[in-house]
mmCIF file of C-alpha atoms and ligand atoms in Angstrom:
data_model
loop_
_atom_site.group_PDB
_atom_site.id
_atom_site.type_symbol
_atom_site.label_atom_id
_atom_site.label_comp_id
_atom_site.label_asym_id
_atom_site.label_seq_id
_atom_site.Cartn_x
_atom_site.Cartn_y
_atom_site.Cartn_z
ATOM 1 C CA MET A 1 115.197 60.114 219.758
ATOM 2 C CA ARG A 2 115.598 58.202 223.059
ATOM 3 C CA ILE A 3 114.272 54.648 222.971
ATOM 4 C CA VAL A 4 113.850 51.808 225.403
ATOM 5 C CA LEU A 5 113.666 48.389 223.891
ATOM 6 C CA LEU A 6 112.002 45.621 225.856
ATOM 7 C CA GLY A 7 111.358 42.054 225.138
ATOM 8 C CA PRO A 8 112.214 38.658 226.207
ATOM 9 C CA PRO A 9 115.725 36.809 225.752
ATOM 10 C CA GLY A 10 116.108 36.074 221.963
ATOM 11 C CA SER A 11 113.476 38.562 220.794
ATOM 12 C CA GLY A 12 115.941 40.375 218.673
ATOM 13 C CA LYS A 13 116.577 43.406 220.901
ATOM 14 C CA GLY A 14 120.428 43.322 220.053
ATOM 15 C CA THR A 15 119.941 42.781 216.434
ATOM 16 C CA GLN A 16 117.489 45.377 216.031
ATOM 17 C CA ALA A 17 119.199 47.971 218.170
ATOM 18 C CA ALA A 18 122.324 47.599 215.922
ATOM 19 C CA LEU A 19 120.283 48.283 212.811
ATOM 20 C CA LEU A 20 118.708 51.312 214.310
ATOM 21 C CA ARG A 21 122.112 52.514 215.416
ATOM 22 C CA ASP A 22 123.243 52.427 211.929
ATOM 23 C CA ARG A 23 120.146 53.755 210.292
ATOM 24 C CA LEU A 24 119.423 56.481 212.883
ATOM 25 C CA GLY A 25 122.820 57.313 214.362
ATOM 26 C CA LEU A 26 121.691 56.506 217.867
ATOM 27 C CA ALA A 27 123.977 55.145 220.526
ATOM 28 C CA HIS A 28 123.273 51.470 221.129
ATOM 29 C CA ILE A 29 123.651 50.821 224.680
ATOM 30 C CA SER A 30 123.494 47.189 225.613
ATOM 31 C CA THR A 31 123.973 46.280 229.393
ATOM 32 C CA GLY A 32 124.293 42.689 228.523
ATOM 33 C CA LEU A 33 127.368 43.631 226.124
ATOM 34 C CA LEU A 34 128.827 45.938 228.543
ATOM 35 C CA LEU A 35 128.653 43.190 231.269
ATOM 36 C CA ARG A 36 130.120 40.586 228.932
ATOM 37 C CA GLU A 37 133.036 42.855 228.312
ATOM 38 C CA ALA A 38 133.518 43.432 232.004
ATOM 39 C CA VAL A 39 133.661 39.756 232.476
ATOM 40 C CA ASP A 40 136.140 39.169 229.746
ATOM 41 C CA GLN A 41 138.231 42.041 231.109
ATOM 42 C CA ARG A 42 137.981 40.602 234.656
ATOM 43 C CA THR A 43 137.139 44.032 236.019
ATOM 44 C CA GLU A 44 135.745 44.389 239.695
ATOM 45 C CA LEU A 45 132.196 44.651 238.147
ATOM 46 C CA GLY A 46 132.767 41.642 235.926
ATOM 47 C CA LEU A 47 133.984 39.350 238.637
ATOM 48 C CA LYS A 48 130.912 40.326 240.722
ATOM 49 C CA ALA A 49 128.428 40.016 237.849
ATOM 50 C CA LYS A 50 129.398 36.707 236.388
ATOM 51 C CA ARG A 51 127.676 34.355 238.664
ATOM 52 C CA TYR A 52 124.361 35.980 238.157
ATOM 53 C CA MET A 53 124.775 36.018 234.483
ATOM 54 C CA ASP A 54 125.756 32.344 234.289
ATOM 55 C CA ALA A 55 122.665 31.553 236.293
ATOM 56 C CA GLY A 56 120.425 33.802 234.128
ATOM 57 C CA ASP A 57 119.552 35.902 237.155
ATOM 58 C CA LEU A 58 119.528 39.696 237.133
ATOM 59 C CA VAL A 59 122.869 41.366 238.333
ATOM 60 C CA PRO A 60 121.921 43.318 241.307
ATOM 61 C CA ASP A 61 120.494 46.817 240.873
ATOM 62 C CA ASP A 62 123.171 48.817 242.539
ATOM 63 C CA LEU A 63 125.861 47.322 240.208
ATOM 64 C CA MET A 64 123.682 47.959 237.261
ATOM 65 C CA LEU A 65 123.078 51.609 238.215
ATOM 66 C CA GLY A 66 126.635 52.494 238.323
ATOM 67 C CA LEU A 67 127.272 50.946 234.979
ATOM 68 C CA ILE A 68 124.371 52.682 233.352
ATOM 69 C CA GLU A 69 125.237 56.081 234.838
ATOM 70 C CA GLU A 70 128.689 55.825 233.642
ATOM 71 C CA ARG A 71 127.494 54.880 230.068
ATOM 72 C CA LEU A 72 124.920 57.600 229.934
ATOM 73 C CA GLY A 73 127.654 60.200 230.873
ATOM 74 C CA GLN A 74 129.491 59.689 227.587
ATOM 75 C CA PRO A 75 129.102 62.333 224.908
ATOM 76 C CA ASP A 76 127.431 60.332 222.149
ATOM 77 C CA VAL A 77 124.296 60.089 224.354
ATOM 78 C CA SER A 78 123.235 63.594 223.366
ATOM 79 C CA ASN A 79 122.623 62.390 219.801
ATOM 80 C CA GLY A 80 119.994 60.015 221.201
ATOM 81 C CA PHE A 81 120.183 56.399 222.170
ATOM 82 C CA ILE A 82 118.469 52.996 222.161
ATOM 83 C CA LEU A 83 118.613 51.043 225.567
ATOM 84 C CA ASP A 84 118.768 47.464 224.895
ATOM 85 C CA GLY A 85 118.544 45.337 228.154
ATOM 86 C CA TYR A 86 117.895 48.179 230.641
ATOM 87 C CA PRO A 87 115.695 48.594 232.667
ATOM 88 C CA ARG A 88 115.014 45.094 233.579
ATOM 89 C CA ASN A 89 112.700 45.612 236.724
ATOM 90 C CA LEU A 90 110.617 48.439 238.128
ATOM 91 C CA ALA A 91 113.382 49.680 240.470
ATOM 92 C CA GLN A 92 115.686 49.964 237.560
ATOM 93 C CA ALA A 93 112.950 51.990 235.561
ATOM 94 C CA GLU A 94 112.598 54.396 238.311
ATOM 95 C CA ALA A 95 116.280 54.872 238.745
ATOM 96 C CA LEU A 96 116.606 55.378 235.058
ATOM 97 C CA ASP A 97 114.005 58.162 235.114
ATOM 98 C CA GLN A 98 116.066 60.022 237.627
ATOM 99 C CA VAL A 99 119.401 59.788 235.896
ATOM 100 C CA LEU A 100 117.794 60.849 232.535
ATOM 101 C CA GLU A 101 116.026 63.761 234.177
ATOM 102 C CA ARG A 102 119.318 64.781 235.726
ATOM 103 C CA ILE A 103 120.932 64.929 232.411
ATOM 104 C CA GLY A 104 118.048 66.312 230.436
ATOM 105 C CA GLN A 105 117.544 63.299 228.008
ATOM 106 C CA PRO A 106 114.180 61.784 229.060
ATOM 107 C CA VAL A 107 112.888 58.589 227.250
ATOM 108 C CA ASP A 108 110.717 59.317 224.214
ATOM 109 C CA LEU A 109 109.408 55.861 223.510
ATOM 110 C CA ALA A 110 109.370 52.284 224.754
ATOM 111 C CA ILE A 111 109.228 49.476 222.189
ATOM 112 C CA SER A 112 108.239 46.020 223.292
ATOM 113 C CA VAL A 113 109.293 43.369 220.801
ATOM 114 C CA THR A 114 106.953 40.280 220.962
ATOM 115 C CA VAL A 115 107.915 36.671 219.853
ATOM 116 C CA ASN A 116 106.437 33.393 220.826
ATOM 117 C CA GLU A 117 108.354 30.882 223.124
ATOM 118 C CA GLY A 118 108.977 28.353 220.562
ATOM 119 C CA GLU A 119 110.856 30.779 218.452
ATOM 120 C CA ILE A 120 112.771 32.015 221.210
ATOM 121 C CA VAL A 121 114.133 28.465 221.980
ATOM 122 C CA ASP A 122 114.949 27.895 218.416
ATOM 123 C CA ARG A 123 116.843 31.201 218.132
ATOM 124 C CA LEU A 124 118.806 30.781 221.274
ATOM 125 C CA SER A 125 119.639 27.067 220.719
ATOM 126 C CA LYS A 126 121.042 28.034 217.288
ATOM 127 C CA ARG A 127 122.960 30.857 218.779
ATOM 128 C CA ALA A 128 124.294 28.274 221.366
ATOM 129 C CA THR A 129 125.796 26.063 218.535
ATOM 130 C CA GLU A 130 127.117 29.194 216.437
ATOM 131 C CA GLU A 131 128.541 31.455 219.324
ATOM 132 C CA GLY A 132 128.521 29.554 222.458
ATOM 133 C CA ARG A 133 127.288 32.297 224.775
ATOM 134 C CA SER A 134 127.809 30.855 228.278
ATOM 135 C CA ASP A 135 124.131 31.544 229.229
ATOM 136 C CA ASP A 136 122.466 29.988 226.176
ATOM 137 C CA THR A 137 122.123 26.509 227.832
ATOM 138 C CA GLU A 138 118.650 24.935 228.106
ATOM 139 C CA ASP A 139 118.288 25.400 231.943
ATOM 140 C CA VAL A 140 119.692 28.882 231.868
ATOM 141 C CA ILE A 141 117.550 30.013 228.975
ATOM 142 C CA ARG A 142 114.489 28.588 231.047
ATOM 143 C CA ASN A 143 115.545 30.785 234.050
ATOM 144 C CA ARG A 144 116.079 33.963 231.912
ATOM 145 C CA LEU A 145 112.554 33.487 230.525
ATOM 146 C CA ARG A 146 111.207 33.053 234.070
ATOM 147 C CA VAL A 147 113.144 36.155 235.341
ATOM 148 C CA TYR A 148 111.821 38.001 232.286
ATOM 149 C CA ALA A 149 108.169 37.058 232.976
ATOM 150 C CA GLU A 150 108.341 37.958 236.731
ATOM 151 C CA GLN A 151 110.544 40.997 236.851
ATOM 152 C CA THR A 152 110.922 42.558 233.416
ATOM 153 C CA ALA A 153 107.522 42.201 231.883
ATOM 154 C CA PRO A 154 106.012 44.673 234.452
ATOM 155 C CA VAL A 155 108.408 47.281 233.163
ATOM 156 C CA ALA A 156 106.102 47.745 229.976
ATOM 157 C CA GLY A 157 103.437 49.119 232.357
ATOM 158 C CA HIS A 158 105.737 51.731 233.561
ATOM 159 C CA TYR A 159 105.886 53.204 229.952
ATOM 160 C CA ALA A 160 102.338 52.315 229.151
ATOM 161 C CA GLU A 161 101.051 54.575 231.882
ATOM 162 C CA ARG A 162 102.643 57.502 230.178
ATOM 163 C CA GLY A 163 101.454 56.607 226.667
ATOM 164 C CA GLN A 164 104.927 55.882 225.651
ATOM 165 C CA LEU A 165 104.745 52.198 224.975
ATOM 166 C CA ARG A 166 104.324 50.553 221.473
ATOM 167 C CA GLU A 167 104.499 46.898 220.475
ATOM 168 C CA VAL A 168 106.331 45.473 217.528
ATOM 169 C CA ASP A 169 105.667 41.983 216.181
ATOM 170 C CA GLY A 170 109.282 40.503 216.429
ATOM 171 C CA MET A 171 108.409 37.407 214.214
ATOM 172 C CA GLY A 172 109.571 37.113 210.595
ATOM 173 C CA SER A 173 112.762 38.027 209.032
ATOM 174 C CA VAL A 174 115.321 40.535 210.601
ATOM 175 C CA GLU A 175 114.526 42.889 207.807
ATOM 176 C CA GLU A 176 110.750 42.682 208.303
ATOM 177 C CA VAL A 177 111.065 43.468 211.952
ATOM 178 C CA HIS A 178 113.489 46.395 211.148
ATOM 179 C CA GLN A 179 110.867 47.883 208.765
ATOM 180 C CA ARG A 180 108.153 47.518 211.501
ATOM 181 C CA MET A 181 110.520 49.283 214.038
ATOM 182 C CA LEU A 182 111.228 52.103 211.617
ATOM 183 C CA GLU A 183 107.441 52.567 211.007
ATOM 184 C CA THR A 184 106.833 52.458 214.606
ATOM 185 C CA ILE A 185 109.470 55.231 215.427
ATOM 186 C CA ALA A 186 108.247 57.339 212.548
ATOM 187 C CA ASN A 187 104.638 57.219 213.867
ATOM 188 C CA ALA A 188 105.594 57.965 217.453
HETATM 189 P P1 AP5 B 201 121.320 40.281 227.753
HETATM 190 O O1 AP5 B 201 122.517 40.267 226.993
HETATM 191 O O2 AP5 B 201 120.411 41.557 227.719
HETATM 192 O O3 AP5 B 201 120.440 38.933 227.269
HETATM 193 P P2 AP5 B 201 118.878 38.737 226.943
HETATM 194 O O4 AP5 B 201 117.807 39.835 227.493
HETATM 195 O O5 AP5 B 201 118.692 37.463 227.656
HETATM 196 O O6 AP5 B 201 118.643 38.814 225.552
HETATM 197 P P3 AP5 B 201 119.538 38.146 224.274
HETATM 198 O O7 AP5 B 201 120.718 38.975 224.131
HETATM 199 O O8 AP5 B 201 119.715 36.794 224.489
HETATM 200 O O9 AP5 B 201 118.438 38.445 223.157
HETATM 201 P P4 AP5 B 201 118.147 39.731 222.178
HETATM 202 O O10 AP5 B 201 116.668 40.090 222.609
HETATM 203 O O11 AP5 B 201 119.085 40.676 222.283
HETATM 204 O O12 AP5 B 201 118.139 38.980 220.888
HETATM 205 P P5 AP5 B 201 119.408 38.980 219.746
HETATM 206 O O13 AP5 B 201 119.244 40.140 219.079
HETATM 207 O O14 AP5 B 201 120.618 38.624 220.465
HETATM 208 O O15 AP5 B 201 121.585 39.904 229.168
HETATM 209 C C1 AP5 B 201 122.446 38.836 229.600
HETATM 210 C C2 AP5 B 201 122.485 38.757 231.175
HETATM 211 O O16 AP5 B 201 123.142 40.058 231.640
HETATM 212 C C3 AP5 B 201 121.210 38.777 231.979
HETATM 213 O O17 AP5 B 201 120.733 37.413 232.022
HETATM 214 C C4 AP5 B 201 121.565 39.386 233.192
HETATM 215 O O18 AP5 B 201 122.267 38.334 234.101
HETATM 216 C C5 AP5 B 201 122.572 40.283 232.803
HETATM 217 N N1 AP5 B 201 121.970 41.582 232.728
HETATM 218 C C6 AP5 B 201 121.833 42.486 231.410
HETATM 219 N N2 AP5 B 201 121.250 43.614 231.682
HETATM 220 C C7 AP5 B 201 120.897 43.554 233.070
HETATM 221 C C8 AP5 B 201 120.212 44.521 233.841
HETATM 222 N N3 AP5 B 201 119.648 45.645 233.254
HETATM 223 N N4 AP5 B 201 119.885 44.149 235.114
HETATM 224 C C9 AP5 B 201 120.387 43.175 235.685
HETATM 225 N N5 AP5 B 201 121.099 42.203 234.985
HETATM 226 C C10 AP5 B 201 121.267 42.433 233.558
HETATM 227 O O19 AP5 B 201 118.862 37.590 219.002
HETATM 228 C C11 AP5 B 201 118.913 36.310 219.646
HETATM 229 C C12 AP5 B 201 119.460 35.423 218.450
HETATM 230 O O20 AP5 B 201 118.345 35.349 217.295
HETATM 231 C C13 AP5 B 201 120.674 35.721 217.596
HETATM 232 O O21 AP5 B 201 121.487 34.736 217.306
HETATM 233 C C14 AP5 B 201 120.291 36.507 216.399
HETATM 234 O O22 AP5 B 201 121.102 36.468 215.295
HETATM 235 C C15 AP5 B 201 118.896 35.844 216.165
HETATM 236 N N6 AP5 B 201 117.741 36.579 215.592
HETATM 237 C C16 AP5 B 201 117.523 37.976 215.812
HETATM 238 N N7 AP5 B 201 116.342 38.450 215.003
HETATM 239 C C17 AP5 B 201 116.130 37.280 214.324
HETATM 240 C C18 AP5 B 201 114.969 36.894 213.478
HETATM 241 N N8 AP5 B 201 114.097 37.957 213.107
HETATM 242 N N9 AP5 B 201 114.816 35.900 212.911
HETATM 243 C C19 AP5 B 201 115.718 34.775 213.194
HETATM 244 N N10 AP5 B 201 116.764 34.969 214.021
HETATM 245 C C20 AP5 B 201 116.881 36.156 214.538
HETATM 246 MG MG1 MG B 202 120.886 41.114 223.500
#
């Protein structure tokens, strides 16, 4: 199974993707995590990406395409995968289609996780005090939400056009949302 997870910052994409990885044996591919590793290791990509991430803006598409192509070239991808945080705009969605077609692993399903804005702010403020992720400050959260609404929300339409989009209610406990995810995948 090859799944794209869509949803605003704080909707629980990373949390749910990790549970699905463990449960279904899929590769969890988080572009946010890959970028944060690149920043920590001070690679060329990390040095270029940092200022965009710190502002809550999207890292330019050409940098992202190199990163995702490299990750999708790894052997675990043939067992299926969950993409968490990619694609983030329509150009990325189209580039992804081409890469996946080339490697013969097209997307089966896109799941859009929905949560209300109050819950997003609560979750990310809580994470800010617990983990100190550098983009979990009030101004940057606001910009990440704006970028999501303007650039990423339209990506759902890309998958809806092909009948591949499902919505999952992301409110409630982590376990409740996980059960909804499993049901959605089983019925896809
Ligand atoms: P990215 O790392 O993808 O961040 P994001 O989309 O802003 O989302 P988050 O990781 O904050 O939220 P999430 O939905 O994963 O929720 P989580 O499970 O963590 O991207 C970061 C930056 O990298 C971007 O701003 C951009 O600069 C760059 N970037 C990444 N991909 C890119 C791309 N494709 N193109 C260009 N740039 C890109 O949960 C959030 C918190 O809530 C956690 O503390 C969690 O424990 C808690 N939580 C989760 N579920 C629940 C629940 N059910 N109840 C209560 N708490 C919960
Ligand atoms: Mg995440």
